[in-house]
Amino acid sequence: MPVYDFKSTPDPKKPAKITYTTFRSNESSSSPEHPILVIDNTQKEWDSVSFGIFTNPNKQTAFEFQTDHGTVSADILKIDSRFVSLLKWLGENRINVRLSGKNLETGYSVYKIREIAFGSSTKLSAEDGFLQYMIERLFASSAPSEEMEDDDKDENGDEMKITSLQSITDFLTCAGRTLPENIRLWARRNLAVARSHEVTQEERRHAQRALSIMMNIQWKNNYFESIDPQEARRILDEELYGMEQVKQRIIETIIQINRTHTLPAYGILLVGPAGTGKSQIAYAVARILKLPWTTLDMSSINDPEQLTGSSRVYSNAKPGIIMEAFSIAGESNLVFIINELDKASSGKGNGNPADVLLTLLDNLGFTDNYMECMIPTVGVYPIATANDKSMISAPLMSRFAVIEIPDYTPEEKKIIFSQFALPKVLKRMSLREEECVITPQALDAIIEKYKDTTGIRDLEQAAEHVAAHALYQIEVNHLDRFVYGKEQVIDVLG
């Protein structure tokens, strides 16, 4: 019994039958076991590579296979809820596609969709870049909270960016409810402005630019996969020597994420002397969380507008640093590393830039003046660094879990220099350990020279200086190796 009347417009008295159900999935890729959609194969088993179009734009429930014996229609049984809008869009535009699938007991399990051209028809975009871009973005998205009723190597979106009004319109249609509700409504309003001839060209330009920025960000939910504590510990040990209490606090944070699958309510504030590795700890945490990271250097920000962006009423208006960070990262889940929080100042008298961070830290959403939209921040994890916590306001302090970073002892500095700093420099300069030898007396002299300095930056510079001197002696004076005693170290380092 045919589901559709393909010869004419559907009879309103006979509404088309919806044959499919949707299923929620957060898989990041597809396979026969985790398909994009499932098509009925009870009447005929379909080829592993099949051609045709999705049919009936009003109720997208079937696929028209192009076979050697003509056109055969088969009902769609299941669709990944993230792809419902995309399949409807493919059907409405009568886009010819190639399906890759496998016949299973549950139906023809489709795990790849490619755009093709039949006869005189033309492809939507060069090498179906837009379609593959959309598929990748939808796989990176979370399943919509509310269900909607309605073997190639070069299978990627070519790092495509959504910039033109047509691509923005198509993306908005295909993304459907995978976008947050407020962003979807905001996008439609701005799309109307960008197309309108009743506003100035400047307003249209700003609206299109804001849309391009927003649509190129993957808006994810706040669910985080479990993290292996042992792998987290390995990364911390690889990046940091000692600091057992600091590592313990970070592992405790990881355990909390594993239990709740959400980020902790508070970010981390690392307080300690300069050069003790605060930024390195922040980078290690981002690596453990497997999130992109961005840095905000508060000592160079003297106006809140640098963070919040400027209003579109100005011709040279642009988004703020925080919104640009989302754009560069390409997703809404990321680590914000806020350097030198204690050095934030009001500068121009327009308010304290540090106070702008309060809404970001509360994870309630952040409003950028240029975007004119509440940006979801539930996936943002802030890590701040500071030398003097007494210079940080109480409201900001209350939003962080404070971790004190102690300075290194002389014995710890010896181990860091000999087992970490120097070997790292030697490897970078292609020197073998036996070509640059540091005697115990020389090591004591190096530590004594920098006993009054905080952190290990001076030790790292000393390792660089010593290794460069040894390389010079080997290459220019043709020595087999250079051995540093106390006198030689003092002579080289001054």
CSV table of C-alpha atoms in Angstrom, one decimal, residues 30-438:
chain,number,residue,atom,x,y,z
A,30,SER,CA,28.0,6.4,12.8
A,31,SER,CA,28.2,2.7,12.0
A,32,PRO,CA,25.6,0.0,11.1
A,33,GLU,CA,25.1,-0.5,14.9
A,34,HIS,CA,24.7,3.2,15.5
A,35,PRO,CA,23.0,4.5,12.3
A,36,ILE,CA,21.7,7.8,11.2
A,37,LEU,CA,18.4,6.3,10.1
A,38,VAL,CA,16.8,2.9,9.4
A,39,ILE,CA,14.8,2.1,6.3
A,40,ASP,CA,12.3,-0.7,5.8
A,41,ASN,CA,13.9,-3.7,3.9
A,42,THR,CA,11.1,-6.3,4.4
A,43,GLN,CA,10.1,-6.2,0.7
A,44,LYS,CA,13.7,-5.9,-0.7
A,45,GLU,CA,17.2,-5.9,0.7
A,46,TRP,CA,19.0,-2.8,-0.5
A,47,ASP,CA,22.5,-2.6,-1.9
A,48,SER,CA,25.3,-1.5,0.5
A,49,VAL,CA,25.6,1.6,-1.7
A,50,SER,CA,22.2,2.9,-2.8
A,51,PHE,CA,21.1,6.1,-4.7
A,52,GLY,CA,18.0,8.2,-4.5
A,53,ILE,CA,16.2,11.0,-2.8
A,54,PHE,CA,14.2,11.6,0.4
A,55,THR,CA,10.6,12.2,-0.6
A,56,ASN,CA,7.5,14.1,0.5
A,57,PRO,CA,8.6,17.4,2.0
A,58,ASN,CA,5.5,17.6,4.1
A,59,LYS,CA,6.0,14.4,6.1
A,60,GLN,CA,9.4,13.0,5.6
A,61,THR,CA,8.8,9.3,6.0
A,62,ALA,CA,10.2,7.6,2.9
A,63,PHE,CA,13.2,7.2,0.6
A,64,GLU,CA,13.0,6.7,-3.2
A,65,PHE,CA,15.6,4.3,-4.3
A,66,GLN,CA,16.9,4.6,-7.9
A,67,THR,CA,17.4,1.0,-9.1
A,68,ASP,CA,18.1,-0.7,-12.4
A,69,HIS,CA,14.4,-1.5,-12.6
A,70,GLY,CA,13.1,2.0,-11.8
A,71,THR,CA,12.2,3.9,-8.7
A,72,VAL,CA,11.2,2.0,-5.5
A,73,SER,CA,10.0,3.7,-2.4
A,74,ALA,CA,10.6,2.4,1.1
A,75,ASP,CA,9.4,3.7,4.5
A,76,ILE,CA,11.8,5.2,7.0
A,77,LEU,CA,11.5,3.4,10.3
A,78,LYS,CA,13.8,5.2,12.6
A,79,ILE,CA,15.8,8.5,12.6
A,80,ASP,CA,18.4,9.8,15.0
A,81,SER,CA,16.6,12.8,16.5
A,82,ARG,CA,19.5,15.1,15.7
A,83,PHE,CA,19.1,14.4,12.0
A,84,VAL,CA,15.3,14.9,11.5
A,85,SER,CA,15.6,18.5,10.3
A,86,LEU,CA,18.5,17.6,8.0
A,87,LEU,CA,16.6,14.8,6.3
A,88,LYS,CA,13.5,17.0,5.9
A,89,TRP,CA,15.7,19.7,4.3
A,90,LEU,CA,17.2,17.2,1.9
A,91,GLY,CA,13.7,16.1,0.9
A,92,GLU,CA,12.3,19.6,0.5
A,93,ASN,CA,15.2,20.5,-1.8
A,94,ARG,CA,15.0,17.2,-3.7
A,95,ILE,CA,18.8,16.6,-3.3
A,96,ASN,CA,20.1,13.4,-4.8
A,97,VAL,CA,22.1,11.4,-2.3
A,98,ARG,CA,24.1,8.2,-2.0
A,99,LEU,CA,23.4,6.1,1.1
A,100,SER,CA,25.9,3.6,2.6
A,101,GLY,CA,24.1,1.0,4.7
A,102,LYS,CA,23.8,-2.6,5.9
A,103,ASN,CA,20.8,-4.9,5.9
A,104,LEU,CA,20.0,-6.0,9.4
A,105,GLU,CA,17.0,-7.7,11.0
A,106,THR,CA,15.8,-4.3,12.1
A,107,GLY,CA,16.0,-2.8,8.6
A,108,TYR,CA,18.5,-1.1,6.2
A,109,SER,CA,20.8,0.6,8.6
A,110,VAL,CA,22.2,3.8,7.0
A,111,TYR,CA,25.4,5.2,8.4
A,112,LYS,CA,26.7,7.5,5.6
A,113,ILE,CA,24.9,10.1,3.4
A,114,ARG,CA,26.7,11.7,0.5
A,115,GLU,CA,25.4,14.3,-2.0
A,116,ILE,CA,25.6,13.3,-5.7
A,117,ALA,CA,24.4,14.6,-9.1
A,118,PHE,CA,22.0,12.8,-11.4
A,119,GLY,CA,21.8,13.6,-15.1
A,120,SER,CA,21.6,17.4,-15.6
A,121,SER,CA,21.2,18.2,-12.0
A,122,THR,CA,23.9,20.0,-10.1
A,123,LYS,CA,25.3,19.4,-6.7
A,124,LEU,CA,24.5,21.6,-3.8
A,125,SER,CA,28.1,22.5,-3.1
A,126,ALA,CA,31.6,21.5,-4.2
A,127,GLU,CA,32.3,17.9,-3.1
A,128,ASP,CA,29.1,18.1,-0.9
A,129,GLY,CA,31.1,20.2,1.7
A,130,PHE,CA,28.0,21.7,3.3
A,131,LEU,CA,26.2,18.3,3.7
A,132,GLN,CA,29.3,16.7,5.3
A,133,TYR,CA,29.8,19.8,7.5
A,134,MET,CA,26.3,19.6,8.7
A,135,ILE,CA,26.6,15.9,9.5
A,136,GLU,CA,29.8,16.4,11.4
A,137,ARG,CA,28.2,19.3,13.4
A,138,LEU,CA,25.1,17.2,14.2
A,139,PHE,CA,27.3,14.3,15.4
A,140,ALA,CA,29.1,16.8,17.6
A,141,SER,CA,25.8,18.0,19.0
A,142,SER,CA,23.8,16.6,21.8
A,143,ALA,CA,20.4,15.0,21.2
A,144,PRO,CA,17.6,17.6,21.4
A,145,SER,CA,15.9,17.5,24.8
A,146,GLU,CA,12.5,17.6,23.0
A,147,GLU,CA,11.8,15.1,20.3
A,148,MET,CA,10.6,16.6,17.0
A,149,GLU,CA,7.7,15.0,15.2
A,150,ASP,CA,7.8,16.2,12.0
A,151,ASP,CA,33.7,3.8,2.4
A,152,ASP,CA,35.1,7.3,1.4
A,153,LYS,CA,38.3,8.9,2.7
A,154,ASP,CA,37.5,12.6,1.9
A,155,GLU,CA,34.4,12.5,4.0
A,156,ASN,CA,34.8,15.8,5.9
A,157,GLY,CA,33.4,19.3,5.8
A,158,ASP,CA,36.7,20.8,4.5
A,159,GLU,CA,36.8,22.9,7.6
A,160,MET,CA,33.9,24.8,6.2
A,161,LYS,CA,32.7,28.0,7.9
A,162,ILE,CA,29.2,29.3,7.8
A,163,THR,CA,29.4,32.9,6.4
A,164,SER,CA,26.9,33.5,3.6
A,165,LEU,CA,23.2,34.2,4.3
A,166,GLN,CA,22.2,31.1,2.3
A,167,SER,CA,24.5,28.8,4.3
A,168,ILE,CA,23.4,30.4,7.5
A,169,THR,CA,19.8,29.8,6.5
A,170,ASP,CA,20.4,26.2,5.5
A,171,PHE,CA,22.4,25.5,8.7
A,172,LEU,CA,19.7,27.0,10.9
A,173,THR,CA,17.1,24.8,9.2
A,174,CYS,CA,19.2,21.6,9.4
A,175,ALA,CA,20.4,22.1,12.9
A,176,GLY,CA,16.9,22.4,14.2
A,177,ARG,CA,16.5,21.8,17.9
A,178,THR,CA,20.1,20.7,18.4
A,179,LEU,CA,20.7,24.5,18.9
A,180,PRO,CA,19.7,26.0,22.3
A,181,GLU,CA,16.2,27.5,22.2
A,182,ASN,CA,17.3,31.1,22.9
A,183,ILE,CA,20.0,30.9,20.2
A,184,ARG,CA,17.6,29.5,17.7
A,185,LEU,CA,15.1,32.4,18.3
A,186,TRP,CA,18.0,34.9,18.3
A,187,ALA,CA,19.3,33.6,15.0
A,188,ARG,CA,15.9,33.9,13.3
A,189,ARG,CA,15.5,37.5,14.4
A,190,ASN,CA,19.0,38.4,13.2
A,191,LEU,CA,18.5,36.6,9.9
A,192,ALA,CA,15.4,38.8,9.4
A,193,VAL,CA,17.6,41.9,10.0
A,194,ALA,CA,20.3,40.6,7.7
A,195,ARG,CA,17.8,40.1,4.9
A,196,SER,CA,15.8,43.3,5.5
A,197,HIS,CA,16.0,46.3,3.2
A,198,GLU,CA,14.4,48.5,5.8
A,199,VAL,CA,17.6,48.8,7.9
A,200,THR,CA,20.9,50.2,7.0
A,201,GLN,CA,23.6,48.3,5.2
A,202,GLU,CA,25.7,48.6,8.4
A,203,GLU,CA,23.0,46.9,10.5
A,204,ARG,CA,22.7,44.1,7.9
A,205,ARG,CA,26.5,43.6,8.0
A,206,HIS,CA,26.6,43.4,11.8
A,207,ALA,CA,23.7,40.9,11.9
A,208,GLN,CA,25.3,38.7,9.3
A,209,ARG,CA,28.7,38.8,11.1
A,210,ALA,CA,27.0,37.9,14.4
A,211,LEU,CA,25.2,35.0,12.9
A,212,SER,CA,28.3,33.7,11.3
A,213,ILE,CA,30.1,33.7,14.6
A,214,MET,CA,27.2,32.1,16.5
A,215,MET,CA,26.5,29.4,13.9
A,216,ASN,CA,30.2,28.3,13.8
A,217,ILE,CA,30.2,27.4,17.5
A,218,GLN,CA,29.1,23.9,18.6
A,219,TRP,CA,26.7,24.5,21.4
A,220,LYS,CA,27.1,21.5,23.6
A,221,ASN,CA,25.3,20.5,26.8
A,222,ASN,CA,26.9,20.2,30.3
A,223,TYR,CA,27.3,16.4,30.3
A,224,PHE,CA,30.9,15.3,30.6
A,225,GLU,CA,32.2,11.8,30.1
A,226,SER,CA,34.1,10.0,32.9
A,227,ILE,CA,37.8,10.7,33.1
A,228,ASP,CA,40.4,8.1,34.0
A,229,PRO,CA,41.9,9.2,37.3
A,230,GLN,CA,45.1,7.2,36.6
A,231,GLU,CA,45.6,8.9,33.3
A,232,ALA,CA,44.9,12.3,35.0
A,233,ARG,CA,47.6,11.5,37.6
A,234,ARG,CA,50.0,10.5,34.8
A,235,ILE,CA,49.5,13.8,33.1
A,236,LEU,CA,50.0,15.7,36.3
A,237,ASP,CA,53.2,13.8,37.1
A,238,GLU,CA,54.5,14.4,33.6
A,239,GLU,CA,53.9,18.2,33.9
A,240,LEU,CA,54.7,18.8,37.6
A,241,TYR,CA,57.3,17.6,40.1
A,242,GLY,CA,56.1,17.2,43.7
A,243,MET,CA,53.1,19.3,44.7
A,244,GLU,CA,51.3,16.3,46.0
A,245,GLN,CA,48.6,18.3,47.8
A,246,VAL,CA,47.9,20.2,44.6
A,247,LYS,CA,47.6,17.1,42.5
A,248,GLN,CA,45.3,15.5,45.2
A,249,ARG,CA,42.9,18.5,44.9
A,250,ILE,CA,42.8,18.2,41.1
A,251,ILE,CA,42.2,14.4,41.3
A,252,GLU,CA,39.4,15.1,43.7
A,253,THR,CA,37.8,17.4,41.2
A,254,ILE,CA,38.1,14.7,38.5
A,255,ILE,CA,36.3,12.2,40.8
A,256,GLN,CA,33.5,14.7,41.3
A,257,ILE,CA,33.1,15.1,37.6
A,258,ASN,CA,33.0,11.3,37.2
A,259,ARG,CA,30.2,11.0,39.8
A,260,THR,CA,28.0,13.9,38.6
A,261,HIS,CA,29.0,14.1,34.9
A,262,THR,CA,28.9,17.9,35.3
A,263,LEU,CA,31.6,20.4,36.0
A,264,PRO,CA,32.1,21.5,39.7
A,265,ALA,CA,30.2,24.5,40.9
A,266,TYR,CA,33.4,26.4,41.5
A,267,GLY,CA,36.4,27.0,39.4
A,268,ILE,CA,40.0,26.8,40.6
A,269,LEU,CA,42.1,29.7,41.8
A,270,LEU,CA,45.9,28.9,41.9
A,271,VAL,CA,47.7,31.2,44.2
A,272,GLY,CA,51.5,31.3,44.6
A,273,PRO,CA,54.8,33.0,43.8
A,274,ALA,CA,55.8,33.7,40.2
A,275,GLY,CA,57.4,30.9,38.3
A,276,THR,CA,55.9,28.0,40.4
A,277,GLY,CA,54.0,26.5,37.4
A,278,LYS,CA,50.5,27.9,38.0
A,279,SER,CA,49.8,28.3,34.3
A,280,GLN,CA,51.3,24.9,33.6
A,281,ILE,CA,48.9,23.3,36.1
A,282,ALA,CA,46.0,25.0,34.3
A,283,TYR,CA,47.1,23.7,30.9
A,284,ALA,CA,47.4,20.2,32.4
A,285,VAL,CA,43.8,20.4,33.8
A,286,ALA,CA,42.6,21.4,30.3
A,287,ARG,CA,44.4,18.5,28.8
A,288,ILE,CA,42.9,16.1,31.4
A,289,LEU,CA,39.4,17.4,30.7
A,290,LYS,CA,40.1,17.1,26.9
A,291,LEU,CA,38.8,20.6,26.4
A,292,PRO,CA,40.1,23.5,24.3
A,293,TRP,CA,41.4,26.3,26.3
A,294,THR,CA,41.8,30.1,26.0
A,295,THR,CA,43.6,32.6,28.2
A,296,LEU,CA,42.5,36.0,29.5
A,297,ASP,CA,45.4,38.1,30.7
A,298,MET,CA,43.8,40.5,33.2
A,299,SER,CA,46.8,42.7,33.5
A,300,SER,CA,46.4,43.8,29.9
A,301,ILE,CA,42.6,44.4,30.2
A,302,ASN,CA,41.8,47.9,31.4
A,303,ASP,CA,38.2,48.3,30.1
A,304,PRO,CA,35.2,46.1,30.7
A,305,GLU,CA,34.2,46.6,27.1
A,306,GLN,CA,37.2,44.5,26.0
A,307,LEU,CA,35.4,41.6,27.6
A,308,THR,CA,31.8,42.4,26.9
A,309,GLY,CA,32.2,43.7,23.3
A,310,SER,CA,30.9,47.0,21.9
A,311,SER,CA,27.3,47.9,20.8
A,312,ARG,CA,26.4,47.5,17.1
A,313,VAL,CA,25.5,51.2,17.0
A,314,TYR,CA,29.2,51.8,16.2
A,315,SER,CA,30.5,51.1,12.8
A,316,ASN,CA,33.7,49.5,14.2
A,317,ALA,CA,31.8,47.4,16.7
A,318,LYS,CA,33.1,43.9,17.5
A,319,PRO,CA,32.5,41.1,20.0
A,320,GLY,CA,34.4,41.0,23.2
A,321,ILE,CA,37.4,38.8,24.1
A,322,ILE,CA,35.1,36.2,25.8
A,323,MET,CA,32.9,35.7,22.7
A,324,GLU,CA,36.0,35.6,20.5
A,325,ALA,CA,37.3,32.8,22.7
A,326,PHE,CA,34.2,30.7,22.0
A,327,SER,CA,34.5,31.5,18.3
A,328,ILE,CA,38.2,30.4,18.2
A,329,ALA,CA,37.6,27.3,20.2
A,330,GLY,CA,34.6,26.4,18.0
A,331,GLU,CA,32.6,25.0,20.8
A,332,SER,CA,30.9,26.1,24.1
A,333,ASN,CA,32.7,23.7,26.4
A,334,LEU,CA,36.2,25.0,27.1
A,335,VAL,CA,38.6,26.0,29.9
A,336,PHE,CA,39.0,29.7,30.6
A,337,ILE,CA,42.5,30.3,32.0
A,338,ILE,CA,42.3,33.7,33.7
A,339,ASN,CA,45.9,34.9,34.3
A,340,GLU,CA,46.9,37.4,36.9
A,341,LEU,CA,43.5,37.9,38.4
A,342,ASP,CA,45.0,40.0,41.2
A,343,LYS,CA,46.2,42.5,38.6
A,344,ALA,CA,42.8,43.4,37.1
A,345,SER,CA,42.2,47.2,37.3
A,346,SER,CA,39.5,49.6,36.2
A,347,GLY,CA,41.7,51.6,34.0
A,348,LYS,CA,39.4,54.0,32.1
A,349,GLY,CA,36.9,54.4,34.9
A,350,ASN,CA,34.2,52.4,33.2
A,351,GLY,CA,34.1,49.8,35.9
A,352,ASN,CA,36.3,46.9,37.0
A,353,PRO,CA,37.0,44.3,34.3
A,354,ALA,CA,37.2,41.7,37.0
A,355,ASP,CA,33.6,42.2,37.9
A,356,VAL,CA,32.5,41.3,34.4
A,357,LEU,CA,33.7,37.8,35.0
A,358,LEU,CA,31.2,37.3,37.8
A,359,THR,CA,28.4,36.2,35.3
A,360,LEU,CA,30.9,33.9,33.5
A,361,LEU,CA,31.9,32.3,36.8
A,362,ASP,CA,28.3,31.8,37.9
A,363,ASN,CA,27.6,29.6,34.8
A,364,LEU,CA,24.2,31.4,34.4
A,365,GLY,CA,25.1,32.8,30.9
A,366,PHE,CA,27.1,35.7,29.6
A,367,THR,CA,25.7,38.6,27.5
A,368,ASP,CA,28.0,40.1,24.9
A,369,ASN,CA,27.0,43.6,23.8
A,370,TYR,CA,27.8,42.9,20.2
A,371,MET,CA,26.0,39.6,20.0
A,372,GLU,CA,23.0,40.9,22.0
A,373,CYS,CA,22.3,37.3,23.2
A,374,MET,CA,22.7,35.3,26.4
A,375,ILE,CA,25.5,32.9,25.7
A,376,PRO,CA,25.3,29.5,27.6
A,377,THR,CA,28.3,29.0,29.8
A,378,VAL,CA,27.4,25.8,31.6
A,379,GLY,CA,30.3,24.0,29.9
A,380,VAL,CA,32.9,26.7,30.8
A,381,TYR,CA,35.5,25.7,33.5
A,382,PRO,CA,37.4,28.7,34.8
A,383,ILE,CA,40.9,28.4,36.2
A,384,ALA,CA,42.5,31.6,37.5
A,385,THR,CA,46.1,32.4,38.6
A,386,ALA,CA,47.3,35.0,41.0
A,387,ASN,CA,50.3,36.0,43.1
A,388,ASP,CA,48.5,37.8,45.8
A,389,LYS,CA,44.9,36.8,46.7
A,390,SER,CA,44.5,39.8,49.0
A,391,MET,CA,44.2,41.9,45.9
A,392,ILE,CA,41.1,40.0,44.6
A,393,SER,CA,37.7,41.2,45.5
A,394,ALA,CA,35.5,39.0,47.9
A,395,PRO,CA,32.8,38.3,45.3
A,396,LEU,CA,35.4,36.9,42.9
A,397,MET,CA,37.1,34.9,45.6
A,398,SER,CA,33.8,33.3,46.7
A,399,ARG,CA,33.5,31.8,43.2
A,400,PHE,CA,36.7,29.8,43.3
A,401,ALA,CA,38.1,26.8,45.2
A,402,VAL,CA,41.5,28.2,46.2
A,403,ILE,CA,44.6,26.0,45.9
A,404,GLU,CA,47.8,27.4,47.4
A,405,ILE,CA,51.0,26.7,45.3
A,406,PRO,CA,54.1,26.6,47.5
A,407,ASP,CA,57.5,27.5,46.4
A,408,TYR,CA,60.0,24.8,45.7
A,409,THR,CA,62.6,23.7,48.3
A,410,PRO,CA,66.4,23.7,47.3
A,411,GLU,CA,66.3,19.9,47.1
A,412,GLU,CA,63.2,20.0,44.8
A,413,LYS,CA,65.0,22.5,42.6
A,414,LYS,CA,67.9,20.2,42.3
A,415,ILE,CA,65.7,17.4,41.1
A,416,ILE,CA,63.8,19.7,38.7
A,417,PHE,CA,67.0,21.0,37.2
A,418,SER,CA,68.7,17.7,36.7
A,419,GLN,CA,65.8,15.4,35.9
A,420,PHE,CA,63.4,17.8,34.0
A,421,ALA,CA,64.7,21.1,32.9
A,422,LEU,CA,68.2,20.1,31.6
A,423,PRO,CA,67.1,16.8,29.9
A,424,LYS,CA,64.3,18.7,28.1
A,425,VAL,CA,66.7,21.4,26.8
A,426,LEU,CA,69.3,18.8,25.7
A,427,LYS,CA,66.6,16.8,23.8
A,428,ARG,CA,65.5,20.0,22.0
A,429,MET,CA,69.2,20.8,21.1
A,430,SER,CA,69.9,17.2,20.0
A,431,LEU,CA,72.5,16.8,22.6
A,432,ARG,CA,73.1,13.5,24.4
A,433,GLU,CA,73.3,13.5,28.2
A,434,GLU,CA,76.9,12.4,28.1
A,435,GLU,CA,77.8,15.4,26.0
A,436,CYS,CA,76.8,17.9,28.7
A,437,VAL,CA,77.7,16.7,32.2
A,438,ILE,CA,76.8,18.6,35.4
